[in-house]
mmCIF file of C-alpha atoms (C1' of nucleotides) in Angstrom:
data_model
loop_
_atom_site.group_PDB
_atom_site.id
_atom_site.type_symbol
_atom_site.label_atom_id
_atom_site.label_comp_id
_atom_site.label_asym_id
_atom_site.label_seq_id
_atom_site.Cartn_x
_atom_site.Cartn_y
_atom_site.Cartn_z
ATOM 1 C CA MET A 18 -42.733 -12.205 -18.273
ATOM 2 C CA SER A 19 -44.561 -12.125 -21.402
ATOM 3 C CA ASP A 20 -44.665 -14.577 -24.623
ATOM 4 C CA ILE A 21 -41.276 -13.567 -27.303
ATOM 5 C CA LEU A 22 -42.082 -14.083 -30.505
ATOM 6 C CA GLU A 23 -39.075 -15.793 -32.400
ATOM 7 C CA ILE A 24 -38.928 -14.273 -35.990
ATOM 8 C CA LYS A 25 -36.433 -14.775 -38.593
ATOM 9 C CA ARG A 26 -34.142 -11.972 -39.452
ATOM 10 C CA PRO A 27 -34.249 -10.605 -42.481
ATOM 11 C CA PRO A 28 -31.619 -9.081 -44.496
ATOM 12 C CA HIS A 29 -30.946 -5.855 -43.981
ATOM 13 C CA PHE A 30 -32.491 -5.541 -40.778
ATOM 14 C CA ASP A 31 -30.618 -4.162 -37.781
ATOM 15 C CA LEU A 32 -32.343 -2.702 -34.032
ATOM 16 C CA ASP A 33 -28.948 -0.467 -33.310
ATOM 17 C CA LYS A 34 -28.797 0.955 -36.198
ATOM 18 C CA ILE A 35 -33.560 1.563 -36.320
ATOM 19 C CA PHE A 36 -32.696 2.630 -33.318
ATOM 20 C CA ASP A 37 -29.472 4.392 -32.714
ATOM 21 C CA CYS A 38 -29.881 6.467 -36.455
ATOM 22 C CA GLY A 39 -32.089 9.980 -35.247
ATOM 23 C CA GLN A 40 -35.956 8.561 -35.879
ATOM 24 C CA SER A 41 -36.916 7.834 -32.795
ATOM 25 C CA PHE A 42 -36.714 9.138 -29.592
ATOM 26 C CA ARG A 43 -38.403 6.827 -27.005
ATOM 27 C CA PHE A 44 -36.202 3.591 -27.277
ATOM 28 C CA GLU A 45 -32.936 2.400 -25.475
ATOM 29 C CA LYS A 46 -30.739 -0.248 -25.165
ATOM 30 C CA GLY A 47 -30.709 -2.173 -21.486
ATOM 31 C CA GLU A 48 -27.665 -3.636 -20.307
ATOM 32 C CA ASP A 49 -29.390 -6.756 -21.204
ATOM 33 C CA GLY A 50 -29.191 -5.613 -24.822
ATOM 34 C CA VAL A 51 -33.145 -5.220 -25.243
ATOM 35 C CA TRP A 52 -34.495 -2.585 -26.933
ATOM 36 C CA GLU A 53 -37.151 -1.387 -24.513
ATOM 37 C CA GLY A 54 -39.465 1.500 -25.547
ATOM 38 C CA VAL A 55 -42.997 2.640 -25.759
ATOM 39 C CA ALA A 56 -45.118 3.345 -28.689
ATOM 40 C CA TYR A 57 -48.617 3.476 -29.744
ATOM 41 C CA GLY A 58 -49.269 3.200 -25.748
ATOM 42 C CA ARG A 59 -47.795 -0.055 -25.185
ATOM 43 C CA VAL A 60 -43.740 -1.418 -24.769
ATOM 44 C CA LEU A 61 -41.990 -3.378 -27.011
ATOM 45 C CA ARG A 62 -38.882 -4.855 -26.324
ATOM 46 C CA ALA A 63 -36.627 -5.960 -28.885
ATOM 47 C CA SER A 64 -33.657 -8.153 -29.121
ATOM 48 C CA GLN A 65 -31.764 -9.680 -32.347
ATOM 49 C CA ASP A 66 -28.816 -12.081 -32.890
ATOM 50 C CA GLU A 67 -27.965 -13.528 -36.092
ATOM 51 C CA GLU A 68 -30.564 -15.303 -37.273
ATOM 52 C CA HIS A 69 -33.770 -13.894 -35.211
ATOM 53 C CA VAL A 70 -35.437 -11.155 -33.880
ATOM 54 C CA TYR A 71 -37.196 -11.579 -30.252
ATOM 55 C CA LEU A 72 -39.771 -9.408 -29.704
ATOM 56 C CA ASN A 73 -42.548 -9.539 -26.248
ATOM 57 C CA CYS A 74 -45.764 -10.288 -28.112
ATOM 58 C CA THR A 75 -47.807 -12.342 -29.494
ATOM 59 C CA LYS A 76 -48.143 -13.634 -33.237
ATOM 60 C CA ASP A 77 -50.998 -11.059 -33.690
ATOM 61 C CA GLU A 78 -49.907 -8.404 -31.852
ATOM 62 C CA TYR A 79 -47.019 -8.466 -34.843
ATOM 63 C CA GLU A 80 -48.927 -8.844 -37.816
ATOM 64 C CA LYS A 81 -51.241 -6.241 -36.927
ATOM 65 C CA LEU A 82 -48.860 -3.438 -35.889
ATOM 66 C CA TRP A 83 -45.228 -4.128 -34.411
ATOM 67 C CA ARG A 84 -44.715 -6.181 -38.406
ATOM 68 C CA ARG A 85 -45.589 -3.175 -39.908
ATOM 69 C CA TYR A 86 -44.388 -0.667 -37.255
ATOM 70 C CA LEU A 87 -40.765 -2.017 -37.590
ATOM 71 C CA CYS A 88 -40.985 -2.243 -41.375
ATOM 72 C CA LEU A 89 -40.590 -6.026 -41.563
ATOM 73 C CA ASP A 90 -43.145 -5.644 -44.517
ATOM 74 C CA ALA A 91 -40.548 -3.697 -46.611
ATOM 75 C CA ASP A 92 -38.009 -5.718 -49.019
ATOM 76 C CA TYR A 93 -35.217 -3.450 -48.567
ATOM 77 C CA ASP A 94 -33.323 -4.672 -52.016
ATOM 78 C CA VAL A 95 -35.842 -3.572 -53.865
ATOM 79 C CA ILE A 96 -35.649 -0.535 -52.236
ATOM 80 C CA ASN A 97 -31.925 -0.364 -52.229
ATOM 81 C CA ALA A 98 -31.847 -1.120 -55.718
ATOM 82 C CA ASP A 99 -34.407 1.806 -56.593
ATOM 83 C CA ILE A 100 -32.378 3.938 -54.879
ATOM 84 C CA LYS A 101 -29.012 3.618 -56.586
ATOM 85 C CA GLU A 102 -30.857 4.163 -59.444
ATOM 86 C CA HIS A 103 -31.273 7.646 -58.303
ATOM 87 C CA PHE A 104 -27.755 8.578 -57.015
ATOM 88 C CA ARG A 105 -24.687 8.870 -59.025
ATOM 89 C CA TYR A 106 -22.607 10.045 -56.428
ATOM 90 C CA GLY A 107 -20.101 7.559 -55.472
ATOM 91 C CA VAL A 108 -20.862 8.520 -51.485
ATOM 92 C CA ILE A 109 -24.341 6.607 -52.081
ATOM 93 C CA ASP A 110 -22.377 3.808 -51.895
ATOM 94 C CA ASP A 111 -20.721 4.095 -48.833
ATOM 95 C CA ALA A 112 -23.568 5.373 -46.691
ATOM 96 C CA MET A 113 -25.860 2.146 -47.536
ATOM 97 C CA LYS A 114 -23.317 0.239 -46.594
ATOM 98 C CA ALA A 115 -23.173 2.046 -43.245
ATOM 99 C CA GLY A 116 -26.793 2.183 -42.947
ATOM 100 C CA ASP A 117 -27.204 -0.968 -43.833
ATOM 101 C CA GLY A 118 -29.502 -2.395 -41.617
ATOM 102 C CA ILE A 119 -31.348 0.835 -41.016
ATOM 103 C CA ARG A 120 -35.497 0.418 -41.396
ATOM 104 C CA ILE A 121 -37.365 3.595 -41.222
ATOM 105 C CA LEU A 122 -40.172 2.799 -38.556
ATOM 106 C CA ARG A 123 -44.066 3.709 -39.258
ATOM 107 C CA GLN A 124 -44.163 5.503 -35.936
ATOM 108 C CA GLU A 125 -46.937 7.566 -34.459
ATOM 109 C CA PRO A 126 -47.700 10.423 -36.465
ATOM 110 C CA TRP A 127 -48.919 12.675 -34.044
ATOM 111 C CA GLU A 128 -46.152 11.274 -31.639
ATOM 112 C CA THR A 129 -43.577 11.962 -34.798
ATOM 113 C CA LEU A 130 -44.904 15.583 -35.668
ATOM 114 C CA CYS A 131 -44.101 17.154 -30.856
ATOM 115 C CA SER A 132 -40.719 15.089 -31.610
ATOM 116 C CA PHE A 133 -39.427 17.129 -34.364
ATOM 117 C CA ILE A 134 -41.139 20.033 -33.260
ATOM 118 C CA ILE A 135 -39.651 19.414 -29.513
ATOM 119 C CA SER A 136 -36.438 18.559 -31.905
ATOM 120 C CA GLN A 137 -35.357 21.852 -33.422
ATOM 121 C CA ASN A 138 -32.724 24.034 -32.216
ATOM 122 C CA ASN A 139 -31.905 20.912 -29.251
ATOM 123 C CA ASN A 140 -29.660 18.055 -29.305
ATOM 124 C CA ILE A 141 -30.243 14.528 -29.293
ATOM 125 C CA PRO A 142 -29.812 14.007 -24.953
ATOM 126 C CA ARG A 143 -32.037 17.085 -24.732
ATOM 127 C CA ILE A 144 -34.717 15.986 -27.346
ATOM 128 C CA LYS A 145 -35.349 12.640 -25.730
ATOM 129 C CA SER A 146 -34.915 14.045 -22.249
ATOM 130 C CA LEU A 147 -37.733 16.701 -23.191
ATOM 131 C CA ILE A 148 -40.035 14.284 -25.057
ATOM 132 C CA SER A 149 -40.115 11.299 -21.993
ATOM 133 C CA ALA A 150 -40.982 14.749 -19.619
ATOM 134 C CA VAL A 151 -43.566 15.575 -21.808
ATOM 135 C CA CYS A 152 -44.728 12.044 -21.845
ATOM 136 C CA ALA A 153 -44.043 11.615 -17.797
ATOM 137 C CA SER A 154 -45.952 14.677 -16.967
ATOM 138 C CA TYR A 155 -48.583 14.570 -19.537
ATOM 139 C CA GLY A 156 -49.271 11.287 -21.045
ATOM 140 C CA GLU A 157 -51.340 8.270 -19.938
ATOM 141 C CA LYS A 158 -49.651 6.103 -17.049
ATOM 142 C CA PHE A 159 -49.488 2.468 -17.254
ATOM 143 C CA THR A 160 -48.019 -0.931 -15.688
ATOM 144 C CA TYR A 161 -46.190 -3.115 -17.284
ATOM 145 C CA ASP A 162 -44.193 -6.228 -16.506
ATOM 146 C CA GLY A 163 -45.068 -4.644 -12.519
ATOM 147 C CA LYS A 164 -43.300 -1.097 -14.584
ATOM 148 C CA THR A 165 -45.182 1.780 -14.713
ATOM 149 C CA TYR A 166 -44.530 3.446 -18.111
ATOM 150 C CA TYR A 167 -46.018 6.406 -20.401
ATOM 151 C CA ALA A 168 -48.010 6.715 -23.232
ATOM 152 C CA PHE A 169 -47.605 10.184 -25.409
ATOM 153 C CA PRO A 170 -49.863 12.515 -24.092
ATOM 154 C CA THR A 171 -52.656 12.883 -26.925
ATOM 155 C CA PRO A 172 -53.805 16.214 -28.484
ATOM 156 C CA GLU A 173 -56.112 16.948 -25.956
ATOM 157 C CA ALA A 174 -54.159 16.717 -23.082
ATOM 158 C CA MET A 175 -51.399 18.501 -24.586
ATOM 159 C CA LEU A 176 -54.163 21.499 -25.137
ATOM 160 C CA SER A 177 -55.314 21.131 -21.787
ATOM 161 C CA ALA A 178 -51.342 21.404 -20.075
ATOM 162 C CA GLY A 179 -50.955 24.443 -21.371
ATOM 163 C CA GLU A 180 -48.115 26.490 -23.419
ATOM 164 C CA GLU A 181 -47.255 27.665 -19.897
ATOM 165 C CA GLY A 182 -47.651 23.841 -18.674
ATOM 166 C CA LEU A 183 -45.317 22.761 -21.546
ATOM 167 C CA LYS A 184 -42.613 25.860 -20.503
ATOM 168 C CA ALA A 185 -42.572 24.729 -17.031
ATOM 169 C CA LEU A 186 -40.782 21.121 -18.332
ATOM 170 C CA LYS A 187 -37.984 23.654 -20.216
ATOM 171 C CA THR A 188 -39.356 23.198 -23.585
ATOM 172 C CA GLY A 189 -39.073 27.288 -24.059
ATOM 173 C CA PHE A 190 -40.601 28.604 -27.257
ATOM 174 C CA ARG A 191 -41.591 25.344 -28.473
ATOM 175 C CA ALA A 192 -44.126 25.286 -26.428
ATOM 176 C CA GLY A 193 -46.422 27.739 -28.357
ATOM 177 C CA TYR A 194 -45.368 25.080 -31.281
ATOM 178 C CA LEU A 195 -46.713 21.988 -29.680
ATOM 179 C CA ILE A 196 -49.736 23.823 -28.612
ATOM 180 C CA SER A 197 -50.828 25.210 -32.005
ATOM 181 C CA ALA A 198 -49.891 21.488 -33.331
ATOM 182 C CA ALA A 199 -52.116 20.189 -30.551
ATOM 183 C CA GLU A 200 -55.084 22.590 -31.735
ATOM 184 C CA HIS A 201 -54.625 21.957 -35.248
ATOM 185 C CA CYS A 202 -55.430 18.085 -34.324
ATOM 186 C CA VAL A 203 -58.059 18.958 -31.915
ATOM 187 C CA ASN A 204 -60.063 21.176 -34.962
ATOM 188 C CA GLY A 205 -59.857 18.534 -37.460
ATOM 189 C CA LEU A 206 -56.232 17.918 -38.737
ATOM 190 C CA ASP A 207 -56.183 14.089 -39.417
ATOM 191 C CA LEU A 208 -52.955 13.124 -39.642
ATOM 192 C CA CYS A 209 -53.833 9.968 -41.010
ATOM 193 C CA ARG A 210 -55.806 11.137 -43.424
ATOM 194 C CA ILE A 211 -52.172 12.691 -44.823
ATOM 195 C CA ARG A 212 -50.616 9.471 -44.372
ATOM 196 C CA ASP A 213 -53.568 7.397 -46.722
ATOM 197 C CA GLU A 214 -54.720 10.269 -48.906
ATOM 198 C CA TYR A 215 -52.553 13.124 -49.441
ATOM 199 C CA THR A 216 -49.657 13.313 -51.406
ATOM 200 C CA TYR A 217 -46.100 14.132 -50.314
ATOM 201 C CA ASP A 218 -46.596 17.672 -51.595
ATOM 202 C CA GLU A 219 -49.682 17.858 -50.236
ATOM 203 C CA GLY A 220 -49.121 16.363 -46.990
ATOM 204 C CA LEU A 221 -45.986 19.236 -47.102
ATOM 205 C CA LYS A 222 -48.591 22.028 -47.549
ATOM 206 C CA GLU A 223 -51.097 21.155 -45.010
ATOM 207 C CA LEU A 224 -48.520 20.609 -42.169
ATOM 208 C CA CYS A 225 -46.378 23.868 -42.593
ATOM 209 C CA GLY A 226 -49.856 25.516 -42.128
ATOM 210 C CA ILE A 227 -48.804 24.829 -38.452
ATOM 211 C CA LYS A 228 -47.446 27.852 -36.384
ATOM 212 C CA GLY A 229 -43.376 25.876 -35.526
ATOM 213 C CA VAL A 230 -43.364 23.702 -38.226
ATOM 214 C CA GLY A 231 -41.731 24.735 -41.341
ATOM 215 C CA PRO A 232 -40.636 22.143 -44.287
ATOM 216 C CA LYS A 233 -37.888 20.281 -42.013
ATOM 217 C CA VAL A 234 -40.394 18.995 -39.189
ATOM 218 C CA ALA A 235 -42.469 18.548 -41.762
ATOM 219 C CA SER A 236 -40.997 16.104 -43.763
ATOM 220 C CA CYS A 237 -39.725 14.337 -41.288
ATOM 221 C CA THR A 238 -43.111 13.417 -40.274
ATOM 222 C CA LEU A 239 -43.668 12.932 -43.293
ATOM 223 C CA LEU A 240 -41.145 10.441 -43.676
ATOM 224 C CA PHE A 241 -41.163 9.082 -40.303
ATOM 225 C CA ALA A 242 -44.998 8.503 -39.634
ATOM 226 C CA LEU A 243 -46.782 9.325 -42.491
ATOM 227 C CA ASP A 244 -45.211 6.696 -44.907
ATOM 228 C CA LYS A 245 -44.392 9.313 -47.644
ATOM 229 C CA THR A 246 -40.902 7.276 -48.375
ATOM 230 C CA GLY A 247 -39.542 10.196 -50.661
ATOM 231 C CA ALA A 248 -39.527 12.665 -48.297
ATOM 232 C CA PHE A 249 -36.244 14.703 -47.821
ATOM 233 C CA PRO A 250 -35.591 16.459 -44.863
ATOM 234 C CA VAL A 251 -32.438 18.082 -45.126
ATOM 235 C CA ASP A 252 -31.037 19.449 -41.545
ATOM 236 C CA VAL A 253 -27.742 20.082 -41.431
ATOM 237 C CA TRP A 254 -26.184 17.371 -41.613
ATOM 238 C CA ILE A 255 -28.002 16.899 -44.702
ATOM 239 C CA LYS A 256 -26.694 19.681 -45.623
ATOM 240 C CA LYS A 257 -23.213 19.071 -44.666
ATOM 241 C CA THR A 258 -23.473 16.026 -47.068
ATOM 242 C CA ILE A 259 -24.927 17.660 -50.081
ATOM 243 C CA ASP A 260 -22.105 20.740 -49.572
ATOM 244 C CA LYS A 261 -19.725 18.093 -49.702
ATOM 245 C CA TYR A 262 -20.378 15.189 -52.365
ATOM 246 C CA PHE A 263 -23.007 16.840 -54.466
ATOM 247 C CA GLY A 264 -21.638 20.175 -55.480
ATOM 248 C CA GLY A 265 -23.600 21.822 -52.740
ATOM 249 C CA HIS A 266 -26.577 21.353 -55.000
ATOM 250 C CA LEU A 267 -29.102 18.279 -55.305
ATOM 251 C CA ASP A 268 -32.520 18.036 -57.558
ATOM 252 C CA ILE A 269 -34.461 16.246 -54.895
ATOM 253 C CA SER A 270 -37.359 15.789 -56.891
ATOM 254 C CA SER A 271 -35.278 13.480 -59.350
ATOM 255 C CA LEU A 272 -34.503 10.974 -56.675
ATOM 256 C CA GLY A 273 -37.011 8.220 -56.436
ATOM 257 C CA ASP A 274 -39.578 7.219 -54.043
ATOM 258 C CA TYR A 275 -37.549 6.059 -51.796
ATOM 259 C CA ALA A 276 -35.212 9.073 -51.250
ATOM 260 C CA GLY A 277 -35.756 9.333 -47.683
ATOM 261 C CA ILE A 278 -34.451 5.743 -46.864
ATOM 262 C CA ALA A 279 -31.286 7.489 -49.054
ATOM 263 C CA GLN A 280 -31.380 10.619 -46.297
ATOM 264 C CA GLN A 281 -31.086 8.353 -43.651
ATOM 265 C CA TYR A 282 -28.888 6.063 -44.534
ATOM 266 C CA LEU A 283 -26.468 10.171 -46.131
ATOM 267 C CA PHE A 284 -27.715 11.310 -42.923
ATOM 268 C CA TYR A 285 -25.986 8.505 -40.470
ATOM 269 C CA TYR A 286 -22.937 8.145 -42.454
ATOM 270 C CA GLU A 287 -22.201 11.717 -42.252
ATOM 271 C CA ARG A 288 -22.908 11.182 -38.223
ATOM 272 C CA SER A 289 -20.619 7.972 -37.974
ATOM 273 C CA LEU A 290 -17.843 10.785 -39.393
ATOM 274 C CA ARG A 291 -17.617 12.640 -36.484
ATOM 275 C "C1'" DA B 6 -16.910 32.829 -22.949
ATOM 276 C "C1'" DA B 7 -19.745 32.107 -27.139
ATOM 277 C "C1'" DA B 8 -20.636 29.122 -30.224
ATOM 278 C "C1'" DC B 9 -23.892 25.627 -30.754
ATOM 279 C "C1'" DA B 10 -27.446 22.194 -30.951
ATOM 280 C "C1'" DG B 11 -30.874 17.157 -36.757
ATOM 281 C "C1'" DG B 12 -35.484 25.152 -37.470
ATOM 282 C "C1'" DC B 13 -38.839 28.609 -38.062
ATOM 283 C "C1'" DC B 14 -40.907 32.955 -37.114
ATOM 284 C "C1'" DT B 15 -40.711 37.644 -38.107
ATOM 285 C "C1'" DA B 16 -39.188 41.703 -39.330
ATOM 286 C "C1'" DA B 17 -36.868 44.071 -42.800
ATOM 287 C "C1'" DA B 18 -34.868 44.574 -47.751
ATOM 288 C "C1'" DT C 16 -39.033 36.643 -52.172
ATOM 289 C "C1'" DT C 17 -34.859 35.842 -49.946
ATOM 290 C "C1'" DT C 18 -31.845 37.359 -45.640
ATOM 291 C "C1'" DA C 19 -30.480 38.598 -41.354
ATOM 292 C "C1'" DG C 20 -31.395 38.110 -35.566
ATOM 293 C "C1'" DG C 21 -33.920 36.093 -32.332
ATOM 294 C "C1'" DC C 22 -34.947 32.359 -29.576
ATOM 295 C "C1'" DC C 23 -35.525 28.083 -24.619
ATOM 296 C "C1'" DT C 24 -32.205 25.951 -22.624
ATOM 297 C "C1'" DG C 25 -27.837 23.577 -22.178
ATOM 298 C "C1'" DT C 26 -23.756 21.495 -23.126
ATOM 299 C "C1'" DT C 27 -18.830 22.117 -24.625
#
DNA sequence: AAACAGGCCTAAA
DNA sequence: TTTAGGCCTGTT
C-alpha cells in the first residue's frame, strides 16, 4: 500500500457531495467508504471522517496536484458570503444548506470537455459507462497497487480512434463531436490558455467554435475545469429551478464571480427533491 | 409503447 | 433571430 496523507478536514468539504453532485464521472465509492478514481493520469483514493480527510499521496503530491484538484485552497466561507449577497431569492438558502460541502473540482480540461460532450441527451449512469468505455479502449493503461487503470485518452488517441471507433462504443452522434474537439486541440487549441488568459466570455466563444459544443457544454467545461467560477451552466434542472423559484427569468450577469458554485448548489438541491 | 435523458445541429420561418 | 425536429442508445 502507498502512503496515506492525513489532512485536517475544513468546513464546507464533503467528499460524498463533491463526487456525487454531477460534476465528475470517474469516481466511485467503494464498500470501504473510499472514493476512488483516475484524474491527471493517477489514481486518487480519498476518504473522510469528522476530523480528517485521507488521501493516498505524499505531502508533495498533495501540494502540487490534489490540493488544487479538490479545491482545498479555496475559502468557501468567503465564497458562500458572496453568493448570499448576489442572490435575493429564498431558495438559495435552502440550496446552500443542502449542497453544503460541495467543492468545484479543478478537473482536466480536455477530459471535462469530452465528458460534457458525451453527457448531452444522456443520463448519468450511461455517461459514466461511456466515459469508462472510451478510457478502456483508447486511454493509456497503467497499474497501480496491483490493479489496472486507464487514463483518459489524449486528443491524439481520440483522433486515431476515429469516428467509427468511437461509435463502436455506442457514443452515437456524439462521436463526431469528440473528433471535432480532438481536431481543434491537435490543431492548436490550448485549453489551458483559455483557463489562464481568457475571460469567461472569450472562453465561451472559443469553445462554442467546436462542432457539438454549445453553451451548456462550454460553460460546464469553463466551470469544472477552467477555473471560471462565474460560469453558470443552464441544463434542464436549472431551467426547472429558474421557472420554479425565479419567475422564469434570471439575469446571470448579475450573480457575481461565484455564480457557478451557486448553480451547483441549486442543481444539487433541485435534484435532491426528486 | 412512447417519452425521456445534465444538448446541439440543421433547416425553415 | 428564433423555433421545431431529429439524433445514437438505453431505460422506464
